[in-house]
Amino acid sequence: MSVGKFIERLLQLIPVLLGVSIIVFVMMLFTPGDPVAIMLGDQHVTEELENALRHDMGLDLPPHQRFFKFLSNALTLDFGLSYYHRQPVWDVIASRLPATIELSLAALVFALVVSIPLGVLAAVHKNSLLDRIATVTSLFGVSLPGFWFGILLIIFFAVNMHWLPVAGRAGFESEVAPITHLLLVDSLLRGRIDAFWDALRHLILPTITLGLPMASILTRVTRASMLDVLNRDYITFAEAKGLSKTKILIKHALKNALIPTVTVAAIETGSLLGGNMVVETVFGWPGLGRLVVESIFVRNYPLIQAAVLFYAVTYVMLNFFADILYTMLNPRVKL
Amino acid sequence: MTTVTHWTGDAGTAKSETLFQRNMKLFASNRLSIFFLFITLGFVFMAVAAPLIAPHDPSDADLFRRLLPPAWMEGGDWSFPLGCDALGRDILSRIIYGSRVSIFIGATVILVATTIGVLAGLAAGYLRGWVDIVISRLVDILLGFPYLIFAIALIAMTGPGLQNIVLALAYKEWVIPCRVVRGETLATSGVEYVEAARAMGASRSDIMLREILPNILSPVLVVSTVRMAHVIILEASLSFLGLGVQPPMASWGSMVADGRSFMLQEWWLSTFPGLAILLLVLSINVVSQGLRDAFDPRFHD
């Protein structure tokens, strides 16, 4: 892809991001309740003080000026204060972010590791028992409600078999001084194998629950594109040349068959974000998704708005990278 | 309605059938899909006839029956086949009534979203110009939000409740049929029969609704079924998080949530409503897959 096209695609992001912020801002305008009253809670203050506060927060400005203020603040990650946490909203979000990132990455890795071999084998042995099992499993994978499946996993693996922990991100005894805030990485960097093992055990069940729908979709995509590639002329040609089957699969077929898989994986990484609210709630995972759900019940609106904006911007960027990735892998596609 | 058998390229089929009718016949010959279609219809029947078939009042609490196990377990009672919840309410009756929420929300959201999406998609794809620009930008922006967080943010504003959930989900859902219909309309609007209708002086709305729409029904149907399965899971997720329909109304998602604190001993509280969600969503997905296979020309012999 040429630099010019890349910049053109980058510029197309601007109206989308602007539109997203307008929607979040309008949601904020229509949110019930007076922000000043919510902030003050039970404290009784004079009317002048209340008006001064309102002026300080820019609430007495006309809507379009408030929007520009909101936008310029958002660009500097200033989303106001979370009165519930008595901290700036962005600090609260940032403190929950590593847990969500770690879980989402683990789910992505799980989905890729399961779906690529399964999809390839299902395509190579089309209509075999394995192919049928893969088809039925991926049908179940997209039909299972994540919150329920997570509970079943907890009942079986944690409660009945005692193999894995019920909830949380790590036990107290395996606390390590943070470097990256990703527990798996930090525990390795600090040479704490026990903490690594503990973090890994906590991660397994939420990872499976979050990654299963994605693994199902990717299995279907890999199978379909592998079938497509295997019917191409150059594969027939390679077979005619007498190359070994494994060699053909790995050297010729797989490389091309994985293009759609990688692209769909990049797009679906965005939907992992949407799913983590449910999975984090089921597994008591201290991430951003659970924070948003908790914030709704305590009417912590500034935090909800900041989180929605954050999710949307991340989602838009992920889709953008998926697009770029697709174009780079597929020289035939022109933007 | 114009017959369109010519544009798929196989002119040998009966001229009196539309492509859509032919596809539906192909679908009907798939036994697996038909089986799951009947299961889906069974759930619809359950929802409609809930007061007639539910053995008990779903809100009838009795602490003497608290956490009563399913009938086949020790201490079970056959008049409460799937046992009772923490308030002694009959789980089977609550599942039967809960199907009303899932099916009502699934059907209403898809109906509203498909109507809006089809009209917007037709307008964007056929009229082009500024109409297309406005609609496509709006679609891009709404696609920028992860689905569940968007719905949650709307519900945080409006409060939970049946009507608000339908709105919160439909706000974004229409984008999906809209994109499909826009693409199909773009591909169809240059085709001969549309040109012919235009030459004969048909109005723009006539061309969109009478010429183009009947010929893009197949992809619309596939999308709306697969999306309905998705919407049902979303509604159940919202109810599970406590943002769905409010108690005492029974919904499958909130039943799973209520049973969560009892999962160590009284597993039946969460397991059965979850199974109901799985079965309904799975059935709709199989039907949708069958429709897709029937409609995809690559699968035609």
XYZ file of C-alpha atoms in Angstrom:
636
model
C 0.000 0.000 0.000
C 1.293 3.423 -0.863
C 1.896 6.046 1.803
C -0.688 8.282 0.135
C -3.423 5.644 0.451
C -2.469 5.020 4.052
C -2.781 8.706 4.877
C -6.077 8.862 3.031
C -7.427 5.982 5.144
C -6.070 7.662 8.256
C -7.888 10.890 7.408
C -11.128 8.961 6.928
C -10.923 8.065 10.621
C -11.461 11.683 11.608
C -15.188 11.993 10.775
C -15.861 8.617 12.408
C -14.017 9.524 15.612
C -15.709 12.929 15.650
C -19.120 11.298 15.170
C -18.384 8.826 17.950
C -17.514 11.666 20.341
C -20.654 13.585 19.377
C -22.789 10.558 20.209
C -21.040 10.078 23.557
C -21.471 13.791 24.284
C -25.181 13.722 23.398
C -25.614 10.709 25.684
C -24.022 12.790 28.437
C -26.382 15.728 27.750
C -29.426 13.494 28.085
C -28.233 11.646 31.150
C -30.780 12.151 33.918
C -29.808 14.053 37.052
C -27.764 17.191 37.680
C -23.989 16.433 37.687
C -23.411 19.012 40.411
C -26.058 17.439 42.634
C -24.612 13.970 42.018
C -21.135 15.253 42.822
C -22.227 16.980 46.039
C -24.170 13.967 47.248
C -25.502 14.615 50.741
C -23.468 17.776 51.343
C -25.507 20.940 51.708
C -23.896 24.055 50.250
C -25.002 27.590 49.492
C -26.476 28.426 46.128
C -23.457 30.603 45.251
C -21.062 27.736 45.847
C -23.241 25.464 43.729
C -23.259 27.993 40.893
C -19.512 28.443 41.191
C -19.076 24.690 40.904
C -21.385 24.604 37.890
C -19.315 27.360 36.312
C -16.068 25.552 37.132
C -17.299 22.388 35.437
C -18.385 24.414 32.421
C -22.004 23.319 32.827
C -23.328 26.874 32.354
C -21.924 27.072 28.813
C -24.090 26.538 25.727
C -23.991 22.908 24.388
C -21.622 23.522 21.451
C -19.045 25.166 23.713
C -19.442 22.345 26.187
C -18.783 19.892 23.368
C -15.522 21.576 22.371
C -14.460 21.644 25.993
C -15.330 17.945 26.324
C -13.374 17.159 23.153
C -10.245 19.105 24.114
C -10.329 17.591 27.598
C -10.758 14.106 26.151
C -7.692 14.601 23.956
C -5.636 15.146 27.097
C -7.365 12.196 28.796
C -9.071 14.586 31.209
C -12.507 13.122 31.874
C -13.100 14.813 35.183
C -13.303 13.194 38.578
C -14.852 9.907 39.563
C -16.545 10.989 42.782
C -17.197 7.421 43.677
C -13.468 6.568 43.623
C -12.293 10.082 44.618
C -9.768 9.938 41.776
C -9.561 11.308 38.240
C -11.683 9.147 35.928
C -8.770 8.309 33.647
C -6.631 7.065 36.580
C -9.391 4.664 37.584
C -9.741 3.401 34.001
C -5.978 3.070 33.567
C -5.693 1.056 36.761
C -8.219 -1.482 35.452
C -6.899 -1.626 31.920
C -3.978 -4.101 32.272
C -6.265 -6.863 33.575
C -8.572 -6.431 30.580
C -5.680 -6.309 28.118
C -4.132 -9.454 29.574
C -7.425 -11.351 29.391
C -8.205 -10.160 25.853
C -4.734 -11.077 24.573
C -4.973 -14.498 26.209
C -8.379 -15.043 24.572
C -6.963 -13.998 21.200
C -4.031 -16.410 21.526
C -6.377 -19.186 22.653
C -8.696 -18.600 19.705
C -5.837 -18.645 17.180
C -4.116 -21.691 18.683
C -7.343 -23.699 18.672
C -8.898 -22.544 15.424
C -6.000 -22.676 12.960
C -5.042 -26.347 13.421
C -8.691 -27.357 13.771
C -9.783 -25.432 10.676
C -6.864 -26.747 8.595
C -7.409 -30.367 9.653
C -11.155 -30.077 9.043
C -10.496 -28.793 5.521
C -7.842 -31.388 4.689
C -10.045 -34.196 5.949
C -13.279 -32.789 4.588
C -16.436 -34.684 5.648
C -14.447 -36.811 8.081
C -15.533 -37.323 11.668
C -13.122 -34.581 12.737
C -14.637 -32.156 10.231
C -18.098 -32.856 11.575
C -16.960 -32.449 15.173
C -15.343 -29.119 14.248
C -18.530 -27.925 12.531
C -20.796 -28.893 15.430
C -18.389 -27.470 18.023
C -18.159 -24.131 16.284
C -21.955 -24.008 16.009
C -22.163 -24.518 19.773
C -19.379 -21.999 20.295
C -21.371 -19.174 18.742
C -24.630 -20.240 20.407
C -23.436 -20.596 24.009
C -24.290 -17.651 26.250
C -20.862 -16.741 27.703
C -22.120 -15.964 31.201
C -23.732 -19.388 31.490
C -20.846 -21.314 29.965
C -18.470 -19.555 32.380
C -20.590 -20.649 35.332
C -20.616 -24.259 34.083
C -16.814 -24.183 33.765
C -16.532 -22.858 37.326
C -18.878 -25.540 38.661
C -16.946 -28.336 36.978
C -13.270 -27.313 37.029
C -13.157 -25.152 40.132
C -15.870 -26.356 42.475
C -16.120 -30.072 41.746
C -12.621 -30.971 40.554
C -10.673 -28.268 42.467
C -8.294 -28.017 39.514
C -8.571 -24.279 38.977
C -9.450 -21.221 41.081
C -13.065 -19.990 41.141
C -12.468 -16.290 40.486
C -10.047 -13.368 40.584
C -6.770 -12.636 38.872
C -4.202 -13.980 41.347
C -3.905 -15.097 44.949
C -2.536 -12.771 47.664
C 0.639 -14.800 48.123
C 1.657 -14.372 44.486
C 1.819 -10.585 44.423
C 4.720 -9.245 42.346
C 5.989 -5.692 42.005
C 4.487 -4.381 38.775
C 6.542 -3.617 35.664
C 4.150 -4.009 32.743
C 1.092 -4.673 34.978
C 0.493 -7.861 32.968
C 0.817 -10.543 35.632
C 2.118 -13.290 33.355
C 4.876 -11.033 32.051
C 5.735 -9.398 35.366
C 6.030 -12.686 37.254
C 8.431 -14.021 34.611
C 10.489 -10.827 34.603
C 10.779 -11.053 38.380
C 11.642 -14.730 38.157
C 8.608 -15.777 40.208
C 7.589 -19.099 38.680
C 5.052 -19.698 41.472
C 3.332 -16.381 40.722
C 3.367 -17.116 36.995
C 1.739 -20.476 37.565
C -0.859 -18.914 39.857
C -1.707 -16.163 37.340
C -1.933 -18.723 34.531
C -4.318 -20.922 36.504
C -6.556 -17.917 37.184
C -6.501 -16.977 33.536
C -7.534 -20.332 32.002
C -11.308 -20.398 32.540
C -12.046 -16.732 31.685
C -9.823 -17.067 28.611
C -11.762 -20.081 27.339
C -15.105 -18.374 28.020
C -14.107 -15.152 26.276
C -12.224 -16.816 23.419
C -14.657 -19.584 22.506
C -16.990 -17.603 20.199
C -13.960 -16.143 18.423
C -12.329 -19.577 18.134
C -15.561 -20.888 16.576
C -15.742 -18.111 14.009
C -12.047 -18.449 13.130
C -12.344 -22.224 12.740
C -15.085 -21.718 10.156
C -13.107 -19.032 8.352
C -9.889 -21.094 8.306
C -11.717 -24.203 7.084
C -13.486 -22.332 4.305
C -10.395 -20.503 3.056
C -8.251 -23.643 3.288
C -10.816 -25.551 1.184
C -10.738 -22.703 -1.285
C -6.933 -22.701 -1.520
C -6.685 -26.483 -1.803
C -8.750 -26.332 -4.994
C -6.421 -23.840 -6.639
C -4.252 -24.748 -9.620
C -0.911 -24.223 -7.948
C -1.751 -26.816 -5.305
C -2.709 -29.346 -7.973
C 0.508 -28.455 -9.745
C 2.591 -28.965 -6.603
C 0.916 -32.329 -6.091
C 1.664 -33.290 -9.690
C 5.309 -32.373 -9.107
C 5.269 -35.045 -6.420
C 5.901 -32.810 -3.391
C 4.965 -34.382 -0.075
C 1.530 -33.592 1.237
C 2.746 -31.991 4.474
C 5.172 -29.830 2.553
C 2.438 -28.626 0.206
C 0.147 -27.863 3.119
C 2.654 -25.868 5.094
C 4.669 -24.219 2.318
C 1.970 -23.443 -0.198
C -1.552 -23.754 1.149
C -1.338 -22.500 4.716
C 0.386 -19.252 3.880
C -2.441 -18.148 1.606
C -5.258 -19.737 3.564
C -4.418 -17.799 6.706
C -4.984 -14.341 5.191
C -8.737 -14.296 5.890
C -8.146 -15.830 9.326
C -5.737 -13.097 10.343
C -8.033 -10.383 9.036
C -11.127 -11.735 10.780
C -9.053 -12.206 13.957
C -8.100 -8.523 13.886
C -11.736 -7.494 13.470
C -12.965 -9.921 16.128
C -10.405 -8.614 18.640
C -12.694 -5.612 18.806
C -15.623 -7.792 19.795
C -13.543 -9.363 22.572
C -13.778 -5.910 24.138
C -17.550 -6.048 23.972
C -17.605 -9.487 25.583
C -15.380 -8.767 28.526
C -18.103 -7.034 30.531
C -19.935 -10.328 30.917
C -16.893 -12.574 31.369
C -15.213 -10.244 33.882
C -18.429 -10.143 35.909
C -18.719 -13.939 35.997
C -15.098 -14.497 37.008
C -14.681 -11.498 39.304
C -11.912 -10.305 36.982
C -10.737 -6.841 38.088
C -10.832 -5.260 34.611
C -12.486 -2.394 32.789
C -15.609 -4.352 31.803
C -16.522 -5.082 35.389
C -15.758 -1.479 36.351
C -18.294 -0.242 33.784
C -20.985 -2.632 35.032
C -20.333 -1.593 38.658
C -20.404 2.081 37.665
C -23.913 1.777 36.279
C -25.328 0.676 39.611
C -23.721 3.591 41.470
C -24.617 6.069 38.679
C -20.990 6.976 38.108
C -21.796 8.688 34.803
C -18.462 10.447 34.077
C -16.730 7.101 34.249
C -19.285 5.370 32.002
C -18.943 8.102 29.387
C -15.161 8.004 29.429
C -15.209 4.212 29.192
C -17.671 4.226 26.286
C -15.504 6.729 24.436
C -12.401 4.704 25.200
C -13.996 1.454 23.988
C -15.242 3.114 20.812
C -11.901 4.721 19.936
C -10.069 1.437 20.558
C -12.635 -0.423 18.471
C -12.353 2.027 15.570
C -8.548 1.813 15.679
C -8.602 -1.992 15.753
C -10.870 -2.063 12.716
C -8.560 0.379 10.996
C -5.553 -1.866 11.612
C -7.550 -4.885 10.442
C -8.216 -3.010 7.224
C -4.563 -2.095 6.740
C -3.474 -5.637 7.567
C -5.902 -7.029 5.031
C -4.612 -4.737 2.322
C -1.000 -5.562 3.098
C -1.602 -9.313 3.062
C -3.800 -9.150 -0.037
C -1.944 -7.292 -2.746
C -4.957 -7.665 -5.043
C -7.215 -5.563 -2.817
C -7.015 -1.853 -3.413
C -8.345 0.650 -0.933
C -43.382 -9.045 -8.795
C -40.839 -9.471 -11.528
C -39.425 -12.913 -12.083
C -35.689 -12.874 -11.977
C -34.592 -16.362 -12.820
C -32.499 -14.988 -15.627
C -30.036 -13.001 -13.593
C -28.527 -15.931 -11.778
C -27.742 -17.327 -15.171
C -29.708 -20.582 -15.080
C -32.597 -19.958 -17.398
C -33.720 -23.591 -17.358
C -35.833 -23.339 -14.198
C -39.557 -22.718 -14.163
C -40.319 -19.135 -15.113
C -43.272 -18.843 -12.734
C -41.066 -19.105 -9.627
C -39.081 -16.267 -8.233
C -35.548 -16.872 -7.067
C -36.756 -16.463 -3.508
C -39.404 -19.181 -3.880
C -36.890 -21.539 -5.421
C -34.473 -20.903 -2.573
C -37.175 -21.590 -0.014
C -37.912 -24.953 -1.663
C -34.243 -25.822 -1.449
C -34.282 -24.854 2.205
C -37.335 -27.030 2.852
C -35.485 -30.071 1.517
C -32.855 -29.781 4.256
C -34.110 -32.044 7.047
C -31.775 -30.819 9.759
C -32.812 -27.201 9.226
C -36.492 -28.127 9.215
C -36.070 -30.054 12.465
C -34.512 -27.038 14.151
C -37.098 -24.748 12.574
C -39.734 -26.786 14.404
C -37.839 -26.451 17.683
C -37.702 -22.688 17.133
C -41.437 -22.619 16.396
C -41.930 -24.715 19.542
C -40.330 -21.937 21.557
C -42.566 -19.377 19.847
C -45.600 -21.482 20.732
C -44.341 -21.745 24.319
C -44.055 -17.953 24.515
C -47.521 -17.317 23.079
C -49.296 -20.015 25.057
C -47.313 -19.551 28.300
C -50.371 -19.039 30.562
C -51.982 -22.203 29.171
C -49.004 -24.547 29.401
C -47.135 -23.310 32.488
C -48.022 -25.613 35.409
C -47.730 -22.796 37.987
C -47.791 -19.019 38.328
C -44.160 -17.993 37.626
C -44.216 -15.452 40.483
C -45.873 -17.720 43.018
C -43.318 -17.885 45.832
C -43.476 -20.325 48.725
C -40.549 -20.624 51.087
C -41.540 -24.179 51.984
C -40.484 -25.115 48.452
C -37.256 -23.099 48.653
C -34.484 -24.679 46.511
C -36.580 -27.796 45.869
C -34.469 -30.120 43.665
C -35.618 -31.418 40.252
C -38.169 -34.235 40.338
C -35.716 -37.073 39.587
C -33.441 -36.152 42.481
C -33.908 -37.076 46.121
C -36.556 -34.862 47.684
C -37.908 -33.792 44.303
C -41.567 -33.409 43.494
C -43.102 -34.227 40.095
C -45.434 -31.235 40.264
C -42.259 -29.099 40.087
C -40.305 -31.064 37.453
C -37.228 -28.803 37.271
C -37.278 -27.821 40.941
C -37.758 -24.422 42.557
C -35.594 -21.325 43.019
C -34.517 -19.512 46.175
C -38.002 -18.042 46.630
C -39.705 -21.376 45.976
C -40.928 -20.413 42.501
C -41.378 -23.173 39.915
C -38.374 -23.123 37.563
C -40.177 -24.777 34.653
C -42.952 -22.169 34.734
C -40.404 -19.389 34.920
C -38.534 -20.801 31.929
C -41.809 -20.997 29.977
C -42.653 -17.390 30.834
C -39.040 -16.337 30.285
C -39.306 -17.418 26.637
C -41.716 -14.505 26.191
C -38.999 -11.972 27.013
C -36.362 -13.595 24.774
C -38.689 -14.077 21.830
C -40.485 -10.751 22.170
C -37.235 -8.788 22.363
C -35.510 -10.869 19.677
C -38.450 -10.531 17.276
C -39.228 -6.866 17.977
C -35.628 -5.693 17.733
C -35.094 -7.581 14.471
C -38.416 -6.381 13.038
C -37.706 -2.731 13.865
C -34.051 -2.938 12.837
C -34.766 -4.770 9.585
C -37.498 -2.347 8.563
C -35.302 0.681 9.208
C -32.199 -0.998 7.818
C -33.881 -2.151 4.606
C -35.406 1.261 3.909
C -32.172 3.104 4.698
C -30.108 0.609 2.708
C -32.410 0.853 -0.314
C -32.307 4.632 -0.177
C -28.510 4.742 0.189
C -27.865 2.179 -2.511
C -30.391 3.406 -5.067
C -30.527 7.177 -4.577
C -26.747 7.475 -3.900
C -25.467 11.047 -3.619
C -25.862 12.886 -0.319
C -28.429 10.342 0.977
C -25.792 7.625 0.663
C -23.119 9.810 2.249
C -25.270 10.660 5.276
C -26.463 7.091 5.836
C -23.062 5.507 5.268
C -21.321 7.904 7.664
C -23.935 7.222 10.331
C -23.413 3.494 9.789
C -19.630 3.894 10.122
C -20.008 5.857 13.339
C -22.446 3.414 14.941
C -20.207 0.515 13.911
C -17.485 2.267 15.905
C -19.149 1.240 19.163
C -18.819 -2.266 20.550
C -22.408 -3.537 20.682
C -22.877 -4.380 24.332
C -21.173 -1.247 25.687
C -23.394 0.923 23.471
C -26.525 -0.803 24.741
C -25.276 -0.588 28.334
C -24.574 3.138 27.991
C -28.083 3.745 26.629
C -29.668 1.689 29.401
C -27.585 3.586 31.985
C -29.325 6.722 30.685
C -32.864 5.459 30.231
C -33.008 2.829 32.967
C -33.772 -0.861 32.465
C -37.120 -2.212 31.277
C -38.581 -4.053 28.308
C -39.125 -1.033 26.084
C -35.718 0.501 26.810
C -33.899 -2.725 25.975
C -35.658 -2.937 22.621
C -34.627 0.647 21.891
C -31.068 0.209 23.169
C -30.526 -2.806 20.910
C -32.407 -1.489 17.855
C -30.385 1.758 17.897
C -27.402 -0.101 16.567
C -28.919 -3.248 15.085
C -30.431 -1.559 11.982
C -26.909 -0.823 10.760
C -26.306 -4.475 9.915
C -29.248 -5.090 7.519
C -28.647 -1.589 6.161
C -25.111 -2.422 5.062
C -26.211 -5.676 3.448
C -29.148 -4.085 1.636
C -27.060 -1.140 0.461
C -24.488 -3.477 -1.077
C -27.132 -5.671 -2.717
C -28.995 -2.628 -4.024
C -25.819 -1.199 -5.543
C -25.247 -4.520 -7.289
C -28.865 -4.813 -8.450
C -29.734 -1.296 -9.565
C -27.944 -1.622 -12.910
C -29.628 -4.917 -13.806
C -31.905 -5.129 -16.900
C -35.260 -5.430 -15.177
C -34.554 -2.369 -13.062
C -33.485 -0.462 -16.179
C -36.655 -1.671 -17.890
C -38.868 -0.470 -15.053
C -37.078 2.859 -15.106
C -37.557 3.178 -18.855
C -41.254 2.470 -18.405
C -41.463 5.453 -16.083
C -41.797 3.695 -12.721
C -41.319 6.030 -9.768
C -38.198 5.722 -7.638
C -40.091 4.320 -4.652
C -41.785 1.812 -6.984
C -38.444 0.658 -8.310
C -36.976 0.331 -4.834
C -39.908 -1.436 -3.201
C -41.354 -3.468 -6.093
C -38.362 -4.259 -8.262
C -35.278 -4.308 -6.073
C -36.645 -5.319 -2.659
C -38.262 -8.646 -3.735
C -34.968 -9.677 -5.286
C -32.795 -9.047 -2.267
C -35.078 -10.774 0.248
C -32.825 -13.828 0.532
C -29.784 -12.128 2.053
C -32.087 -10.034 4.274
C -33.679 -13.192 5.639
C -30.301 -14.831 6.307
C -29.007 -11.751 8.102
C -32.117 -11.261 10.202
C -32.148 -14.867 11.434
C -28.496 -14.948 12.388
C -28.854 -11.524 14.040
C -31.936 -12.636 15.952
C -29.866 -15.387 17.572
C -27.317 -12.739 18.488
C -29.891 -10.305 19.884
C -31.342 -13.038 22.102
C -27.892 -13.654 23.600
C -27.402 -9.897 24.063
C -30.725 -9.527 25.857
C -29.864 -12.495 28.088
C -26.445 -10.919 28.795
C -28.069 -7.598 29.747
C -30.551 -9.390 31.998
C -27.700 -11.384 33.524
C -25.885 -8.131 34.347
C -29.068 -6.823 35.990
C -29.732 -4.307 33.227
C -32.509 -6.220 31.502
C -36.150 -6.708 32.403
C -36.689 -6.201 36.095
C -38.019 -8.618 38.707
C -40.449 -10.189 39.269
C -40.709 -10.686 35.491
C -38.907 -13.900 34.569
C -36.154 -13.786 31.985
C -33.608 -16.484 31.258
C -30.580 -14.244 31.733
C -31.690 -13.014 35.152
C -32.605 -16.568 36.215
C -29.009 -17.629 35.493
C -27.782 -14.618 37.482
C -30.085 -15.408 40.435
C -28.886 -18.998 40.478
C -25.239 -18.002 40.468
C -24.954 -17.693 44.226
C -26.353 -21.215 44.612
C -24.234 -22.886 41.975
C -22.151 -24.829 44.485
C -25.075 -26.946 45.675
C -28.262 -26.091 43.806
C -26.874 -26.257 40.260
C -30.333 -26.555 38.671
C -31.178 -22.909 39.309
C -28.702 -21.677 36.667
C -28.357 -24.751 34.480
C -31.897 -25.096 33.087
C -32.526 -21.478 32.007
C -29.056 -21.492 30.411
C -29.929 -24.649 28.507
C -33.085 -22.944 27.239
C -31.019 -20.032 25.866
C -28.548 -22.435 24.263
C -31.273 -24.533 22.627
C -33.189 -21.567 21.212
C -30.083 -19.764 19.943
C -28.621 -22.968 18.507
C -31.884 -23.747 16.692
C -32.061 -20.299 15.135
C -28.402 -20.542 14.088
C -28.957 -23.917 12.398
C -32.015 -22.537 10.563
C -29.966 -19.543 9.500
C -27.158 -21.782 8.260
C -29.708 -23.805 6.281
C -31.081 -20.636 4.700
C -27.582 -19.486 3.832
C -26.755 -22.805 2.177
C -30.024 -22.759 0.226
C -29.496 -19.176 -0.935
C -25.838 -19.405 -1.815
C -25.535 -20.201 -5.522
C -22.262 -22.035 -4.872
C -24.216 -24.773 -3.098
C -26.708 -25.182 -5.936
C -26.264 -28.188 -8.153
